[in-house]
Coordinates of C-alpha atoms and ligand atoms in Angstrom, one line a residue:
X829 CA -33.8 59.6 -34.5
X830 CA -33.6 57.3 -37.5
X831 CA -34.6 58.1 -41.0
X832 CA -36.9 55.8 -43.0
X833 CA -33.9 54.7 -45.0
X834 CA -32.6 53.0 -41.8
X835 CA -35.6 50.6 -42.0
X836 CA -35.2 49.6 -45.6
X837 CA -32.7 46.8 -45.7
X838 CA -29.6 48.8 -44.5
X839 CA -28.8 46.1 -42.0
X840 CA -29.3 43.1 -44.2
X841 CA -28.3 40.6 -41.5
X842 CA -31.4 41.4 -39.5
X843 CA -34.5 39.9 -41.0
X844 CA -36.6 42.2 -38.9
X845 CA -35.3 45.2 -40.8
X846 CA -36.9 43.9 -44.0
X847 CA -40.2 43.7 -42.1
X848 CA -40.0 47.4 -41.5
X849 CA -40.3 48.4 -45.1
X850 CA -43.3 50.7 -45.5
X851 CA -43.4 51.6 -41.8
X852 CA -43.5 55.4 -41.0
X853 CA -40.6 56.7 -39.0
X854 CA -41.5 60.3 -38.4
X855 CA -39.9 63.4 -36.8
X856 CA -41.0 63.7 -33.2
X857 CA -44.2 65.7 -33.0
X858 CA -45.2 65.1 -29.3
X859 CA -43.3 64.9 -26.0
X860 CA -44.8 63.1 -23.0
X861 CA -43.7 61.2 -19.9
X862 CA -45.6 58.1 -20.9
X863 CA -47.2 57.1 -24.2
X864 CA -50.2 54.9 -24.0
X865 CA -51.0 52.9 -27.1
X866 CA -54.8 52.4 -27.4
X867 CA -57.7 54.4 -26.1
X868 CA -59.8 51.4 -25.0
X869 CA -60.9 51.2 -21.4
X870 CA -57.5 49.9 -20.3
X871 CA -55.5 52.6 -22.0
X872 CA -57.8 55.4 -20.8
X873 CA -57.6 54.2 -17.2
X874 CA -53.8 54.0 -17.4
X875 CA -53.7 57.5 -18.8
X876 CA -56.0 58.8 -16.1
X877 CA -54.0 57.1 -13.4
X878 CA -50.8 58.6 -14.7
X879 CA -52.3 62.1 -14.9
X880 CA -53.5 61.8 -11.3
X881 CA -49.9 61.0 -10.3
X882 CA -48.7 64.2 -11.9
X883 CA -47.2 62.6 -15.1
X884 CA -48.0 63.7 -18.6
X885 CA -49.5 60.8 -20.6
X886 CA -50.2 60.8 -24.3
X887 CA -52.7 58.3 -25.6
X888 CA -52.3 57.3 -29.3
X889 CA -55.4 55.7 -30.7
X890 CA -55.6 54.1 -34.1
X891 CA -59.3 54.5 -34.6
X892 CA -61.4 57.7 -35.0
X893 CA -63.1 57.0 -31.7
X894 CA -62.3 55.9 -28.2
X895 CA -63.6 52.8 -26.5
X896 CA -62.2 49.9 -28.5
X897 CA -64.3 46.8 -27.6
X898 CA -66.9 49.1 -26.0
X899 CA -69.1 50.5 -28.7
X900 CA -72.6 52.0 -28.2
X901 CA -74.7 52.9 -31.3
X902 CA -78.2 54.3 -31.7
X903 CA -80.2 51.7 -33.6
X904 CA -83.3 54.0 -33.5
X905 CA -83.6 57.5 -32.1
X906 CA -83.2 57.4 -28.3
X907 CA -82.4 53.7 -28.4
X908 CA -78.7 52.9 -27.9
X909 CA -77.5 49.3 -28.2
X910 CA -74.2 47.9 -27.2
X911 CA -72.4 46.3 -30.1
X912 CA -69.5 45.5 -27.8
X913 CA -69.4 45.2 -24.0
X914 CA -72.8 45.6 -22.3
X915 CA -73.0 44.2 -18.7
X916 CA -71.1 44.3 -15.4
X917 CA -71.6 41.8 -12.5
X918 CA -71.9 42.2 -8.8
X919 CA -68.2 41.6 -8.2
X920 CA -67.0 44.1 -10.8
X921 CA -66.1 46.5 -8.1
X922 CA -63.8 48.7 -10.1
X923 CA -66.5 49.2 -12.8
X924 CA -69.2 50.1 -10.2
X925 CA -66.8 52.6 -8.7
X926 CA -65.8 54.1 -12.1
X927 CA -69.5 54.4 -13.1
X928 CA -70.2 56.2 -9.9
X929 CA -67.3 58.5 -10.2
X930 CA -68.1 59.4 -13.8
X931 CA -71.8 59.8 -13.0
X932 CA -73.2 57.0 -15.1
X933 CA -76.2 55.4 -13.5
X934 CA -76.8 51.7 -13.7
X935 CA -79.9 49.5 -13.8
X936 CA -80.5 45.8 -13.3
X937 CA -80.8 43.3 -16.2
X938 CA -84.4 42.2 -16.8
X939 CA -84.8 38.5 -15.9
X940 CA -88.4 37.8 -14.9
X941 CA -89.9 34.8 -16.6
X942 CA -88.8 31.5 -18.1
X943 CA -85.9 30.8 -20.4
X944 CA -86.6 28.9 -23.7
X945 CA -84.6 25.7 -24.3
X946 CA -83.9 23.8 -27.5
X947 CA -81.3 21.1 -27.0
X948 CA -80.3 17.7 -28.4
X949 CA -83.5 17.2 -30.4
X950 CA -85.9 18.1 -27.6
X951 CA -87.7 20.7 -29.6
X952 CA -88.5 24.1 -28.0
X953 CA -89.2 23.7 -24.2
X954 CA -89.9 26.3 -21.6
X955 CA -87.6 26.4 -18.6
X956 CA -89.9 24.6 -16.1
X957 CA -90.6 21.8 -18.6
X958 CA -87.0 21.5 -19.5
X959 CA -85.9 21.4 -15.8
X960 CA -88.5 18.7 -15.1
X961 CA -87.6 16.6 -18.1
X962 CA -83.8 16.9 -17.7
X963 CA -83.5 17.1 -13.9
X964 CA -80.9 14.3 -13.8
X965 CA -78.8 15.8 -16.6
X966 CA -78.8 19.2 -14.8
X967 CA -77.7 17.5 -11.6
X968 CA -74.8 16.0 -13.6
X969 CA -73.9 19.5 -15.0
X970 CA -74.0 20.9 -11.5
X971 CA -71.6 18.2 -10.3
X972 CA -69.1 19.0 -13.0
X973 CA -69.3 22.7 -12.3
X974 CA -68.4 22.0 -8.7
X975 CA -65.4 20.0 -9.8
X976 CA -64.3 22.9 -12.1
X977 CA -64.6 25.3 -9.1
X978 CA -62.4 23.0 -7.0
X979 CA -59.7 22.7 -9.7
X980 CA -59.8 26.4 -10.6
X981 CA -59.1 27.3 -7.0
X982 CA -55.7 25.7 -7.4
X983 CA -54.7 28.1 -10.2
X984 CA -52.9 31.3 -9.2
X985 CA -54.4 33.9 -11.5
X986 CA -51.2 36.0 -11.6
X987 CA -49.2 32.9 -12.7
X988 CA -51.4 30.0 -13.9
X989 CA -48.3 28.1 -15.1
X990 CA -47.4 27.7 -11.4
X991 CA -50.6 25.7 -10.6
X992 CA -49.5 22.3 -9.1
X993 CA -51.0 20.4 -12.1
X994 CA -50.4 23.1 -14.7
X995 CA -48.4 20.8 -17.0
X996 CA -51.2 18.2 -17.0
X997 CA -54.0 20.7 -17.5
X998 CA -52.3 22.8 -20.1
X999 CA -51.6 19.7 -22.3
X1000 CA -55.3 19.0 -22.8
X1001 CA -58.2 21.0 -24.2
X1002 CA -61.2 22.0 -22.1
X1003 CA -63.2 20.0 -24.7
X1004 CA -61.2 16.8 -24.0
X1005 CA -61.6 17.2 -20.3
X1006 CA -65.4 17.7 -20.7
X1007 CA -65.5 14.6 -22.9
X1008 CA -63.9 12.6 -20.2
X1009 CA -66.5 13.4 -17.6
X1010 CA -69.0 10.8 -18.8
X1011 CA -71.8 13.4 -19.3
X1012 CA -75.1 12.8 -20.9
X1013 CA -75.6 14.6 -24.3
X1014 CA -77.8 17.3 -22.6
X1015 CA -75.3 18.1 -19.9
X1016 CA -72.3 18.0 -22.3
X1017 CA -74.1 20.3 -24.7
X1018 CA -75.1 22.8 -22.0
X1019 CA -71.5 22.8 -20.8
X1020 CA -70.3 23.6 -24.3
X1021 CA -72.8 26.4 -24.8
X1022 CA -72.0 28.0 -21.4
X1023 CA -68.2 27.8 -22.1
X1024 CA -68.4 29.1 -25.7
X1025 CA -70.6 31.9 -24.3
X1026 CA -67.6 33.0 -22.2
X1027 CA -64.6 32.2 -24.3
X1028 CA -66.1 32.6 -27.8
X1029 CA -64.1 29.6 -29.3
X1030 CA -65.1 25.9 -29.4
X1031 CA -63.8 24.1 -26.3
X1032 CA -61.5 22.0 -28.5
X1033 CA -59.4 25.1 -29.1
X1034 CA -59.0 26.1 -25.4
X1035 CA -56.4 24.8 -23.0
X1036 CA -58.0 23.3 -19.9
X1037 CA -55.6 25.3 -17.8
X1038 CA -56.9 28.5 -19.5
X1039 CA -60.5 27.5 -18.8
X1040 CA -59.6 27.0 -15.1
X1041 CA -57.7 30.3 -15.1
X1042 CA -60.7 32.1 -16.6
X1043 CA -63.0 30.6 -13.9
X1044 CA -60.5 31.6 -11.2
X1045 CA -60.1 35.2 -12.4
X1046 CA -63.9 35.5 -12.2
X1047 CA -64.5 33.7 -8.8
X1048 CA -66.5 30.5 -9.4
X1049 CA -68.4 29.1 -12.3
X1050 CA -71.7 30.4 -10.8
X1051 CA -70.4 33.9 -11.1
X1052 CA -69.1 33.3 -14.6
X1053 CA -72.1 31.5 -16.1
X1054 CA -75.0 32.8 -14.1
X1055 CA -76.9 36.0 -15.1
X1056 CA -78.3 36.6 -11.7
X1057 CA -77.1 36.8 -8.1
X1058 CA -73.4 37.4 -8.6
X1059 CA -73.2 36.6 -12.3
X1060 CA -71.2 38.6 -14.8
X1061 CA -74.4 40.1 -16.4
X1062 CA -76.5 41.6 -13.7
X1063 CA -76.2 45.3 -14.4
X1064 CA -76.3 47.7 -17.3
X1065 CA -75.4 51.4 -17.8
X1066 CA -77.9 54.2 -18.6
X1067 CA -77.0 55.5 -22.0
X1068 CA -74.9 52.4 -22.7
X1069 CA -71.3 51.3 -21.7
X1070 CA -70.0 53.8 -24.3
X1071 CA -70.7 56.5 -21.7
X1072 CA -67.7 55.2 -19.7
X1073 CA -64.9 55.7 -22.3
X1074 CA -66.6 58.9 -23.6
X1075 CA -66.5 60.5 -20.2
X1076 CA -63.0 59.3 -19.5
X1077 CA -61.8 60.7 -22.8
X1078 CA -63.4 64.1 -22.0
X1079 CA -61.0 64.2 -19.0
X1080 CA -58.1 63.5 -21.2
X1081 CA -58.7 65.6 -24.3
X1082 CA -55.3 67.4 -24.2
X1083 CA -53.6 64.0 -23.9
X1084 CA -55.3 62.0 -26.7
X1085 CA -54.6 61.7 -30.4
X1086 CA -57.1 59.8 -32.6
X1087 CA -56.4 58.3 -36.0
X1088 CA -52.9 57.5 -34.9
X1089 CA -52.2 53.8 -35.5
X1090 CA -48.9 52.9 -33.8
X1091 CA -46.6 51.1 -36.2
X1092 CA -43.2 51.2 -34.7
X1093 CA -41.8 51.5 -31.1
X1094 CA -38.1 52.4 -30.8
X1095 CA -37.0 51.7 -27.3
X1096 CA -34.0 51.7 -25.1
X1097 CA -32.9 52.6 -21.5
X1098 CA -33.3 56.3 -22.3
X1099 CA -37.0 56.0 -23.3
X1100 CA -39.1 55.4 -26.4
X1101 CA -40.1 57.0 -29.6
X1102 CA -43.5 55.8 -30.8
X1103 CA -44.2 56.2 -34.5
X1104 CA -47.7 56.3 -36.0
X1105 CA -49.0 56.0 -39.5
X1106 CA -49.8 59.5 -40.7
X1107 CA -47.0 61.5 -39.2
X1108 CA -47.4 61.5 -35.4
X1109 CA -44.3 60.5 -33.4
X1110 CA -44.1 60.8 -29.7
X1111 CA -41.0 60.7 -27.4
X1112 CA -41.5 59.5 -23.8
X1113 CA -39.8 57.8 -20.9
X1114 CA -42.1 54.8 -20.9
X1115 CA -44.8 53.3 -23.1
X1116 CA -47.8 51.3 -22.0
X1117 CA -49.2 49.1 -24.9
X1118 CA -52.9 48.7 -24.0
X1119 CA -54.1 46.6 -26.9
X1120 CA -54.7 42.8 -27.3
X1121 CA -51.6 40.7 -27.4
X1122 CA -52.1 39.6 -31.0
X1123 CA -52.3 43.3 -32.1
X1124 CA -49.4 44.2 -29.9
X1125 CA -47.4 41.6 -31.8
X1126 CA -48.1 43.4 -35.1
X1127 CA -46.3 46.5 -34.0
X1128 CA -42.7 46.6 -34.9
X1129 CA -40.2 47.1 -32.1
X1130 CA -36.6 48.3 -32.5
X1131 CA -34.7 46.6 -31.2
X1132 CA -36.9 43.5 -31.7
X1133 CA -38.5 42.0 -28.6
X1134 CA -37.2 38.8 -27.1
X1135 CA -38.2 35.7 -28.9
X1136 CA -40.4 34.4 -26.0
X1137 CA -42.6 37.5 -26.2
X1138 CA -43.0 37.2 -29.9
X1139 CA -43.7 33.4 -29.7
X1140 CA -46.4 34.3 -27.1
X1141 CA -48.1 36.9 -29.2
X1142 CA -48.0 34.5 -32.2
X1143 CA -50.1 32.1 -30.1
X1144 CA -52.9 34.4 -28.6
X1145 CA -55.5 34.8 -31.4
X1146 CA -58.6 36.8 -30.6
X1147 CA -61.7 34.7 -30.3
X1148 CA -64.8 35.3 -32.5
X1149 CA -68.2 36.7 -31.3
X1150 CA -70.9 39.0 -32.6
X1151 CA -74.1 40.4 -31.3
X1152 CA -77.4 40.9 -33.3
X1153 CA -80.2 43.1 -32.0
X1154 CA -83.9 42.9 -33.1
X1155 CA -86.1 45.9 -32.1
X1156 CA -89.9 45.5 -31.7
X1157 CA -92.7 47.8 -30.9
X1158 CA -93.0 46.1 -27.5
X1159 CA -91.4 43.3 -25.5
X1160 CA -94.2 40.9 -26.4
X1161 CA -92.4 37.8 -25.0
X1162 CA -92.8 39.2 -21.5
X1163 CA -96.6 38.9 -21.6
X1164 CA -96.0 35.2 -22.4
X1165 CA -94.0 34.7 -19.2
X1166 CA -90.7 34.5 -21.1
X1167 CA -87.6 36.4 -20.1
X1168 CA -86.2 36.8 -23.6
X1169 CA -83.4 34.2 -23.0
X1170 CA -83.0 31.2 -25.2
X1171 CA -80.4 28.4 -25.1
X1172 CA -80.2 26.4 -28.2
X1173 CA -77.9 23.9 -30.0
X1174 CA -79.9 24.3 -33.2
X1175 CA -79.0 27.9 -33.6
X1176 CA -77.6 29.8 -35.3
X1177 CA -77.5 31.7 -32.0
X1178 CA -76.8 29.7 -28.9
X1179 CA -78.1 32.3 -26.5
X1180 CA -80.2 35.4 -26.4
X1181 CA -81.2 38.2 -23.9
X1182 CA -83.9 40.7 -23.3
X1183 CA -82.0 44.0 -23.6
X1184 CA -84.9 46.5 -23.4
X1185 CA -84.4 49.8 -21.7
X1186 CA -86.3 50.6 -18.6
X1187 CA -89.0 53.3 -19.2
X1188 CA -88.9 52.6 -22.9
X1189 CA -91.8 50.8 -24.4
X1190 CA -89.9 49.1 -27.2
X1191 CA -88.7 45.5 -27.1
X1192 CA -85.1 44.6 -27.8
X1193 CA -83.8 41.0 -28.2
X1194 CA -80.1 40.4 -28.4
X1195 CA -78.8 37.2 -30.0
X1196 CA -75.2 36.0 -29.5
X1197 CA -73.1 34.3 -32.2
X1198 CA -70.0 32.9 -30.7
X1199 CA -67.1 30.7 -31.8
X1200 CA -68.0 28.6 -34.9
X1201 CA -71.4 30.4 -35.2
X1202 CA -69.7 33.8 -35.4
X1203 CA -67.2 32.5 -37.9
X1204 CA -69.8 30.9 -40.2
X1205 CA -72.7 33.4 -39.9
X1206 CA -70.3 36.4 -39.7
X1207 CA -69.1 35.5 -43.1
X1208 CA -72.6 35.5 -44.6
X1209 CA -74.3 38.6 -46.1
X1210 CA -76.3 40.4 -43.4
X1211 CA -79.6 39.5 -45.1
X1212 CA -78.9 35.8 -44.8
X1213 CA -77.6 36.0 -41.2
X1214 CA -80.7 38.0 -40.2
X1215 CA -83.1 35.6 -41.9
X1216 CA -81.5 32.6 -40.0
X1217 CA -81.7 34.5 -36.7
X1218 CA -85.3 35.5 -37.4
X1219 CA -86.3 31.9 -37.9
X1220 CA -84.7 31.0 -34.6
X1221 CA -86.5 33.8 -32.8
X1222 CA -89.8 32.7 -34.3
X1223 CA -89.3 29.2 -33.0
X1224 CA -88.8 30.5 -29.5
X1225 CA -91.0 33.6 -29.2
X1226 CA -93.6 33.2 -31.9
X1227 CA -94.5 34.9 -35.2
X1228 CA -94.3 38.4 -33.9
X1229 CA -90.5 37.9 -33.7
X1230 CA -90.5 38.0 -37.5
X1231 CA -91.6 41.6 -37.6
X1232 CA -88.9 43.8 -36.1
X1233 CA -88.8 47.5 -36.5
X1234 CA -85.1 47.6 -36.7
X1235 CA -82.1 45.2 -36.9
X1236 CA -78.4 45.8 -36.3
X1237 CA -75.5 43.5 -35.8
X1238 CA -71.7 43.9 -35.2
X1239 CA -68.9 41.8 -36.6
X1240 CA -65.6 42.3 -34.8
X1241 CA -63.0 40.4 -36.8
X1242 CA -63.5 42.8 -39.7
X1243 CA -62.5 45.8 -37.5
X1244 CA -58.8 46.3 -38.1
X1245 CA -58.1 47.6 -34.6
X1246 CA -59.8 44.7 -32.8
X1247 CA -59.7 41.7 -35.1
X1248 CA -62.0 39.5 -33.0
X1249 CA -63.4 39.2 -29.5
X1250 CA -64.2 38.8 -26.7
X1251 CA -60.5 38.4 -25.9
X1252 CA -57.3 36.4 -26.6
X1253 CA -57.8 32.7 -26.6
X1254 CA -55.1 30.4 -25.0
X1255 CA -54.7 27.0 -26.7
X1256 CA -52.8 24.1 -25.1
X1257 CA -49.2 24.7 -23.9
X1258 CA -49.3 28.5 -24.2
X1259 CA -49.6 29.3 -20.5
X1260 CA -46.9 26.9 -19.4
X1261 CA -44.5 27.7 -22.2
X1262 CA -44.8 31.4 -22.5
X1263 CA -47.3 32.7 -19.9
X1264 CA -44.8 34.8 -18.0
X1265 CA -44.2 36.9 -21.0
X1266 CA -47.8 38.2 -21.1
X1267 CA -47.6 41.1 -18.7
X1268 CA -44.0 41.3 -17.7
X1269 CA -42.5 44.7 -18.8
X1270 CA -39.6 44.6 -21.3
X1271 CA -37.3 47.5 -20.4
X1272 CA -39.3 50.6 -20.8
X1273 CA -42.3 48.8 -22.4
X1274 CA -45.3 47.9 -20.2
X1275 CA -48.3 45.9 -21.2
X1276 CA -52.0 46.5 -20.4
X1277 CA -55.4 45.5 -21.9
X1278 CA -58.0 43.2 -20.3
X1279 CA -56.1 40.2 -21.7
X1280 CA -53.4 40.8 -19.2
X1281 CA -55.6 41.0 -16.2
X1282 CA -55.7 38.7 -13.2
X1283 CA -59.2 39.5 -12.1
X1284 CA -62.1 39.3 -14.6
X1285 CA -59.7 39.0 -17.5
X1286 CA -61.6 39.5 -20.8
X1287 CA -64.1 41.8 -19.1
X1288 CA -64.2 45.6 -18.7
X1289 CA -63.3 45.0 -15.0
X1290 CA -60.1 43.3 -16.2
X1291 CA -59.3 46.2 -18.6
X1292 CA -59.5 48.6 -15.6
X1293 CA -57.4 46.4 -13.4
X1294 CA -54.7 46.0 -16.1
X1295 CA -54.6 49.7 -16.9
X1296 CA -54.2 50.6 -13.2
X1297 CA -51.5 47.9 -12.7
X1298 CA -49.4 49.1 -15.7
X1299 CA -49.8 52.7 -14.7
X1300 CA -48.8 52.0 -11.1
X1301 CA -45.7 50.1 -12.2
X1302 CA -44.7 53.1 -14.5
X1303 CA -45.3 55.6 -11.7
X1304 CA -43.1 53.6 -9.3
X1305 CA -40.3 53.5 -11.9
X1306 CA -40.5 57.2 -12.7
X1307 CA -40.9 58.6 -9.2
Ligands
FAD1262 C1 -69.2 41.9 -28.6 C2 -68.5 42.1 -27.2 C3 -69.2 41.9 -26.1 C4 -68.6 42.1 -24.8 N1 -69.4 42.0 -23.7 C5 -68.9 42.4 -22.5 C6 -69.7 42.5 -21.4 O1 -70.9 42.4 -21.4 N2 -69.1 42.9 -20.2 C7 -67.8 43.1 -20.1 O2 -67.3 43.4 -19.0 N3 -67.0 43.0 -21.2 C8 -67.5 42.6 -22.4 N4 -66.7 42.6 -23.5 C9 -65.2 42.7 -23.3 C10 -64.8 44.2 -23.1 O3 -65.3 45.0 -24.1 C11 -63.3 44.3 -23.1 O4 -62.8 43.4 -22.0 C12 -62.7 45.6 -22.8 O5 -63.5 46.7 -23.5 C13 -61.3 45.6 -23.4 O6 -60.7 46.9 -23.2 P1 -59.2 47.1 -23.6 O7 -58.9 48.5 -23.4 O8 -58.4 46.1 -22.8 O9 -59.0 46.7 -25.1 P2 -59.7 47.3 -26.4 O10 -61.1 47.8 -26.1 O11 -59.5 46.4 -27.5 O12 -58.8 48.7 -26.6 C14 -57.7 48.7 -27.4 C15 -57.7 50.0 -28.2 O13 -56.4 50.1 -28.9 C16 -56.7 50.5 -30.2 N5 -55.6 50.0 -31.0 C17 -55.4 48.8 -31.5 N6 -54.2 48.7 -32.2 C18 -53.7 49.9 -32.1 C19 -52.4 50.5 -32.6 N7 -51.6 49.8 -33.3 N8 -52.2 51.8 -32.4 C20 -53.0 52.6 -31.6 N9 -54.2 52.1 -31.1 C21 -54.5 50.8 -31.4 C22 -58.0 50.0 -30.5 O14 -58.6 50.8 -31.6 C23 -58.8 50.1 -29.2 O15 -59.4 51.4 -29.1 C24 -67.3 42.5 -24.7 C25 -66.5 42.7 -25.9 C26 -67.2 42.5 -27.1 C27 -66.4 42.9 -28.4

């Protein structure tokens, strides 16, 4: 074990040493086979898999709660809303199995009625009118989505940099590729809104290869963008998604430490010592770091990690999204034949959803702020953000929308242990230059988190896949 003095400029030749000033290096307080950093879904699944294999995991969680990007809060008594992850889709097989195993029932997303559109100066139009008026533009959009599906099929999700045209696709942004398709303003705008709704950054910030990777990890664009029949948002959990990490954590109580932000990982062939702010230090044979890459890059490693890994984590910023919920005495829009969804380029929200609970008379509308909208409106005082969102709801759903009983929203870049969502964004040339450093273990250090998944990366499904993958690799090494 090193003393704190070892980290304060003793080895002046190593610039990393100076970076360690102020970092706790504690006496060992815990012993385990495997330390898991982060009690998000990925870390909890990794720990559970290790435990089932007869190993002793220890999960170190920085926050005072489990769940990470999954966060359910009661906005009114008996009315939980999901500030973080909310839905699963028909092909999220791991999540369906997990919910079943943990005894969390599911229910379908409400979708009866028309969507309300407001695009490129058309004013507010109901779905049927919009589809009639812009049938040609929607056909254009469909054509481009089919091309995207064909191109995405060429991208191997476990190694996107090996796609035959990886160099070409990684050198341009998704936005540049979209701009080159000769689309009408309506089709181009819809494509932007759909994509930002998934990636939570403007398409000019996203590598085209990353967009294709994202489509490929989810199946096809229809699964990614659609809300029904195979989309990513068909199904919800009774009690909210927070039930999943809560029940997982209950199975792991003896193996979980909260309020333990990992600051320093000493590692070598003999194992790791993981130091937290506040005094906890755990020695183990392996560590699984189950946090987003950009946060993993803020932990100090001794010895320092290879340059490629650090260059990668310097280039994977978390995107920006937030959700805002309005609660009403009843879902009044349903009586008007509306499904609570809006699609708008006027904003501030680009999309909304009906997120009422079945067997609960109250009405809940959810508005999404993503990419630039999250950055701009997330920086405003809540009262201003709420006023702008209310005005938008009134345009689409009428004056009753101005009289909610409750309001709550959730900003994620302010949360120190998340720093943005939904996941890590990949700009141009990141996959092809550094992609192989994303999930590849470094000695005794393994990487999880949804951002490292090859199926439904960015989603809860991906978090489970990544946690299982990292745990299986560790089990194989230790057995
Ligand atoms: C607003 C929002 C909406 C979403 N909607 C959906 C949806 O509808 N469907 C869906 O499938 N997915 C959705 N997602 C994505 C989903 O939440 C994530 O894919 C998933 O929860 C990620 O889990 P994870 O374990 O990989 O990472 P995280 O949840 O980020 O977990 C990482 C954990 O590590 C902790 N941590 C961070 N740094 C440290 C440190 N230094 N030391 C110790 N602990 C640390 C964090 O506190 C956190 O608990 C949404 C996310 C957000 C934020």
